[in-house]
Short mmCIF file of C-alpha atoms in Angstrom, two decimals:
data_model
loop_
_atom_site.label_atom_id
_atom_site.label_comp_id
_atom_site.label_asym_id
_atom_site.label_seq_id
_atom_site.Cartn_x
_atom_site.Cartn_y
_atom_site.Cartn_z
CA MET A 1 -27.52 -0.71 -26.53
CA ASP A 2 -25.23 -3.79 -25.76
CA ASN A 3 -22.95 -1.48 -23.52
CA ILE A 4 -26.11 -0.07 -21.68
CA LYS A 5 -27.20 -3.55 -20.85
CA ASN A 6 -23.88 -4.68 -19.61
CA GLN A 7 -23.65 -1.64 -17.19
CA ARG A 8 -23.44 -2.65 -13.46
CA GLU A 9 -26.43 -1.11 -11.79
CA TRP A 10 -26.49 -0.04 -8.18
CA LEU A 11 -22.61 0.01 -8.05
CA PRO A 12 -21.21 1.98 -5.31
CA VAL A 13 -17.95 4.17 -6.04
CA PRO A 14 -15.70 5.02 -3.35
CA VAL A 15 -14.26 8.56 -3.23
CA LEU A 16 -11.42 9.04 -1.02
CA HIS A 17 -9.64 12.36 -0.07
CA CYS A 18 -6.10 12.86 -0.74
CA VAL A 19 -3.37 15.34 0.20
CA SER A 20 -1.54 15.33 -3.15
CA LEU A 21 -3.13 14.10 -6.31
CA GLU A 22 0.23 13.53 -7.95
CA ASP A 23 1.68 11.63 -4.91
CA THR A 24 -1.47 9.47 -4.66
CA LEU A 25 -1.41 8.60 -8.27
CA ARG A 26 2.22 7.78 -8.33
CA PHE A 27 1.53 5.30 -5.29
CA TRP A 28 -1.25 3.48 -6.95
CA THR A 29 0.20 3.22 -10.28
CA SER A 30 3.31 1.66 -8.62
CA LEU A 31 1.09 -1.16 -7.45
CA GLY A 32 -0.28 -1.67 -11.15
CA PHE A 33 -3.30 0.42 -11.05
CA ASP A 34 -3.97 2.54 -14.36
CA ILE A 35 -5.17 6.20 -14.32
CA THR A 36 -8.38 6.13 -16.04
CA TYR A 37 -9.66 9.94 -15.36
CA LYS A 38 -7.85 12.96 -14.11
CA GLN A 39 -8.65 16.65 -13.71
CA THR A 40 -6.72 19.46 -12.01
CA ARG A 41 -9.34 22.15 -12.36
CA PRO A 42 -11.68 23.39 -10.78
CA TYR A 43 -10.43 20.82 -8.24
CA GLY A 44 -8.10 17.77 -8.21
CA TYR A 45 -9.99 14.49 -9.16
CA ALA A 46 -8.68 11.37 -10.49
CA VAL A 47 -9.63 7.70 -10.95
CA VAL A 48 -7.15 4.75 -10.94
CA GLU A 49 -8.48 1.24 -11.86
CA ARG A 50 -7.18 -2.33 -11.66
CA GLY A 51 -9.37 -5.32 -12.77
CA ALA A 52 -12.29 -3.14 -13.98
CA TYR A 53 -12.76 -1.68 -10.60
CA GLY A 54 -11.69 1.95 -9.43
CA LEU A 55 -10.79 4.11 -6.70
CA HIS A 56 -11.66 7.73 -7.01
CA PHE A 57 -9.58 10.39 -5.25
CA HIS A 58 -10.48 14.04 -4.54
CA GLN A 59 -7.66 16.56 -3.45
CA LEU A 60 -8.52 17.99 -0.26
CA LYS A 61 -6.92 21.27 0.80
CA GLY A 62 -5.35 21.28 4.05
CA MET A 63 -5.55 17.61 4.63
CA ASP A 64 -3.23 16.04 7.08
CA ALA A 65 -2.46 12.26 6.25
CA SER A 66 -1.38 11.56 9.81
CA LYS A 67 -5.10 12.43 11.16
CA ASN A 68 -6.85 10.46 8.42
CA PHE A 69 -8.20 7.92 10.76
CA TYR A 70 -11.64 7.40 8.79
CA GLY A 71 -10.94 7.24 5.04
CA GLY A 72 -10.92 3.97 3.30
CA CYS A 73 -13.09 1.25 1.65
CA LEU A 74 -13.14 -2.59 1.05
CA MET A 75 -11.79 -4.12 -2.02
CA MET A 76 -12.90 -7.81 -2.89
CA VAL A 77 -10.45 -10.01 -4.90
CA SER A 78 -10.05 -13.61 -5.92
CA ASP A 79 -6.97 -14.24 -3.77
CA ALA A 80 -5.93 -11.54 -1.32
CA GLU A 81 -2.71 -13.47 -0.41
CA GLU A 82 -1.48 -13.21 -4.10
CA VAL A 83 -2.43 -9.59 -4.30
CA TYR A 84 -0.51 -9.01 -0.94
CA LYS A 85 2.72 -10.68 -2.54
CA ASP A 86 2.38 -8.49 -5.47
CA PHE A 87 1.88 -5.18 -3.77
CA ALA A 88 4.74 -6.16 -1.06
CA ALA A 89 7.24 -6.74 -3.75
CA GLN A 90 6.26 -3.57 -5.61
CA ILE A 91 6.50 -1.54 -2.40
CA LYS A 92 9.88 -2.99 -1.60
CA SER A 93 11.19 -2.18 -4.97
CA THR A 94 10.08 1.46 -4.49
CA LEU A 95 10.94 2.16 -0.85
CA GLY A 96 13.55 -0.52 -0.20
CA LYS A 97 11.52 -2.17 2.33
CA VAL A 98 7.95 -3.30 3.23
CA PRO A 99 6.74 -0.81 5.83
CA HIS A 100 4.27 -2.11 8.55
CA SER A 101 3.92 1.10 10.32
CA GLY A 102 3.85 4.90 9.35
CA ILE A 103 2.54 6.24 6.17
CA PRO A 104 2.33 4.57 3.68
CA ARG A 105 2.07 1.03 5.10
CA ILE A 106 0.76 -2.41 4.57
CA SER A 107 -0.33 -4.75 7.28
CA ARG A 108 1.33 -8.08 8.04
CA MET A 109 -0.48 -11.06 6.60
CA LYS A 110 -0.36 -14.87 7.34
CA PRO A 111 -0.06 -17.57 4.70
CA GLY A 112 -3.63 -18.92 4.06
CA THR A 113 -5.47 -15.92 5.31
CA THR A 114 -8.08 -13.71 3.67
CA ARG A 115 -7.29 -10.03 4.08
CA PHE A 116 -4.77 -7.26 4.56
CA THR A 117 -5.03 -3.37 4.88
CA LEU A 118 -3.04 -1.10 2.63
CA THR A 119 -2.69 2.59 3.86
CA ASP A 120 -1.85 4.95 0.94
CA VAL A 121 0.18 8.07 1.24
CA SER A 122 -2.92 10.21 2.15
CA GLY A 123 -3.61 7.71 5.11
CA ASN A 124 -6.53 5.98 3.21
CA SER A 125 -6.90 2.39 4.32
CA VAL A 126 -8.07 0.06 1.61
CA ILE A 127 -8.86 -3.48 3.09
CA PHE A 128 -8.44 -6.27 0.43
CA ILE A 129 -10.39 -9.29 1.01
CA SER A 130 -10.79 -12.75 -0.62
CA TYR A 131 -14.05 -13.64 -1.97
CA GLY A 132 -15.72 -16.69 0.07
CA GLU A 133 -16.76 -17.77 3.43
CA GLN A 134 -13.34 -18.23 4.90
CA ASP A 135 -12.85 -14.70 5.84
CA SER A 136 -16.07 -14.50 8.02
CA GLU A 137 -15.37 -18.12 9.38
CA THR A 138 -12.15 -16.89 10.92
CA TRP A 139 -13.59 -13.95 12.51
CA GLU A 140 -16.26 -16.01 14.01
CA LYS A 141 -13.82 -18.60 15.83
CA ALA A 142 -13.42 -16.06 18.62
CA ASP A 143 -17.21 -16.37 19.25
CA ASP A 144 -17.34 -20.20 19.63
CA LYS A 145 -18.16 -21.10 23.24
CA ASP A 146 -17.42 -24.70 22.58
CA GLN A 147 -13.64 -24.37 23.00
CA SER A 148 -11.11 -24.04 25.76
CA PRO A 149 -10.22 -20.59 27.32
CA LEU A 150 -6.84 -20.84 25.69
CA ARG A 151 -8.20 -21.60 22.39
CA LYS A 152 -10.62 -18.87 22.51
CA ALA A 153 -7.70 -16.58 23.54
CA ILE A 154 -5.98 -17.56 20.45
CA ALA A 155 -8.98 -17.03 18.24
CA THR A 156 -9.43 -13.61 19.93
CA ALA A 157 -5.93 -12.51 19.43
CA VAL A 158 -6.10 -13.47 15.80
CA ARG A 159 -9.10 -11.27 15.47
CA PHE A 160 -7.28 -8.28 17.02
CA ARG A 161 -4.24 -8.84 14.96
CA ASP A 162 -5.54 -9.79 11.68
CA TYR A 163 -8.97 -7.96 11.43
CA LYS A 164 -8.39 -4.79 13.86
CA ASN A 165 -4.66 -4.45 13.24
CA ASP A 166 -4.42 -4.22 17.07
CA ASP A 167 -1.16 -5.95 18.18
CA MET A 168 -1.20 -4.65 21.70
CA ALA A 169 -4.80 -5.90 22.51
CA ALA A 170 -3.86 -9.24 20.75
CA ALA A 171 -0.79 -9.36 23.16
CA ARG A 172 -2.79 -8.62 26.35
CA THR A 173 -5.28 -11.24 25.41
CA LEU A 174 -2.54 -13.91 25.30
CA ASP A 175 -0.74 -12.62 28.15
CA ALA A 176 -3.81 -13.02 30.29
CA ALA A 177 -4.63 -16.57 29.04
CA LEU A 178 -1.08 -17.70 29.51
CA LYS A 179 -1.02 -16.64 33.13
CA ARG A 180 -4.04 -18.81 33.89
CA ASN A 181 -3.58 -22.55 35.30
CA GLY A 182 -5.66 -24.68 33.19
CA ALA A 183 -5.69 -28.20 31.74
CA GLU A 184 -4.52 -27.13 28.29
CA SER A 185 -2.78 -29.25 25.91
CA GLN A 186 0.92 -28.65 25.21
CA GLU A 187 0.26 -27.88 21.46
CA ASP A 188 -2.22 -25.31 22.50
CA VAL A 189 0.04 -23.65 25.05
CA ALA A 190 2.82 -23.91 22.19
CA GLU A 191 0.65 -22.13 19.54
CA ALA A 192 -0.41 -19.30 22.03
CA LEU A 193 3.50 -18.70 22.70
CA ILE A 194 4.11 -18.68 19.02
CA LEU A 195 1.71 -16.05 18.21
CA ARG A 196 2.83 -14.09 21.23
CA ILE A 197 6.43 -14.29 19.95
CA GLU A 198 5.30 -13.18 16.77
CA LEU A 199 3.54 -10.11 18.15
CA ALA A 200 6.61 -9.22 20.32
CA ARG A 201 8.75 -9.45 16.95
CA ALA A 202 6.30 -7.19 15.18
CA MET A 203 6.17 -4.55 18.22
CA GLY A 204 10.02 -4.65 18.36
CA ASN A 205 9.98 -6.05 21.96
CA VAL A 206 13.17 -8.27 22.07
CA GLN A 207 12.93 -8.95 25.82
CA GLN A 208 9.55 -10.48 25.34
CA GLN A 209 10.63 -12.53 22.29
CA GLU A 210 13.34 -14.21 24.44
CA LEU A 211 11.04 -14.47 27.30
CA TYR A 212 8.33 -16.49 25.40
CA THR A 213 10.93 -18.35 23.32
CA GLU A 214 12.37 -19.89 26.61
CA ARG A 215 8.82 -21.00 27.54
CA LEU A 216 8.21 -22.48 24.22
CA ASN A 217 11.50 -24.39 24.24
CA ALA A 218 10.85 -25.46 27.87
CA LEU A 219 7.79 -27.42 26.65
CA GLY A 220 9.92 -29.97 24.91
CA LEU A 221 7.93 -30.32 21.84
CA SER A 222 9.47 -31.76 18.68
CA HIS A 223 10.75 -29.44 15.87
CA GLU A 224 8.22 -30.81 13.66
CA VAL A 225 5.14 -30.04 15.88
CA VAL A 226 6.62 -26.45 16.52
CA ASP A 227 7.25 -25.90 12.74
CA ARG A 228 3.82 -26.93 11.81
CA LEU A 229 2.27 -24.60 14.59
CA LYS A 230 4.43 -21.61 13.28
CA LEU A 231 3.09 -21.97 9.83
CA LYS A 232 -0.33 -20.87 11.24
CA HIS A 233 1.11 -17.75 12.75
CA ILE A 234 4.06 -16.32 11.18
CA THR A 235 3.38 -13.54 8.61
CA LEU A 236 4.40 -12.94 5.19
CA GLN A 237 7.35 -10.50 4.92
#
């Protein structure tokens, strides 16, 4: 009776498709999940759990991981940054690197932020989010009308990069803002340039990295100021 009382009611259970049940289980167990259920007939189905929460997988015949743009779910955790560091270390030990593109991959994450996206070997995207208000507060900064055009552009670029995984849109937003002539503070200009340099690095555009680094250096700000601003936007590796 006590076990029945302790059951969580109205608990949604995500069921994700997978190309290969074995490959999928191998991937998730390498990240510290445990297999709590598995069947191969009449169809492939398995459950992996970590921290008393599970992901269910159903093997789908003919599935193409590269075309899986919609499979995924959210997973709430106490500290997404710590989970990210753990996963990144495990992935690097398995693959020899931390892939931010292709399949599987893990999105980049800035220190102090609240979410990241992990895409598994079947193209399923699981978004890990820290409990609390900070995640929504960061998203809503882009909607604040009581800020300068450049501050709004920075907040919008952060939304594109960190919430939508759209580096190109983030870069275009900053490029447009940096072309305008406004009464923006040097620190705000420097912050926009630092974020733009980081985006260029992530996209592998060395020419843009050099161009925006020159503009940053031309501002003449102290190393202390630049380093402080970098901490806001340089991602964990």
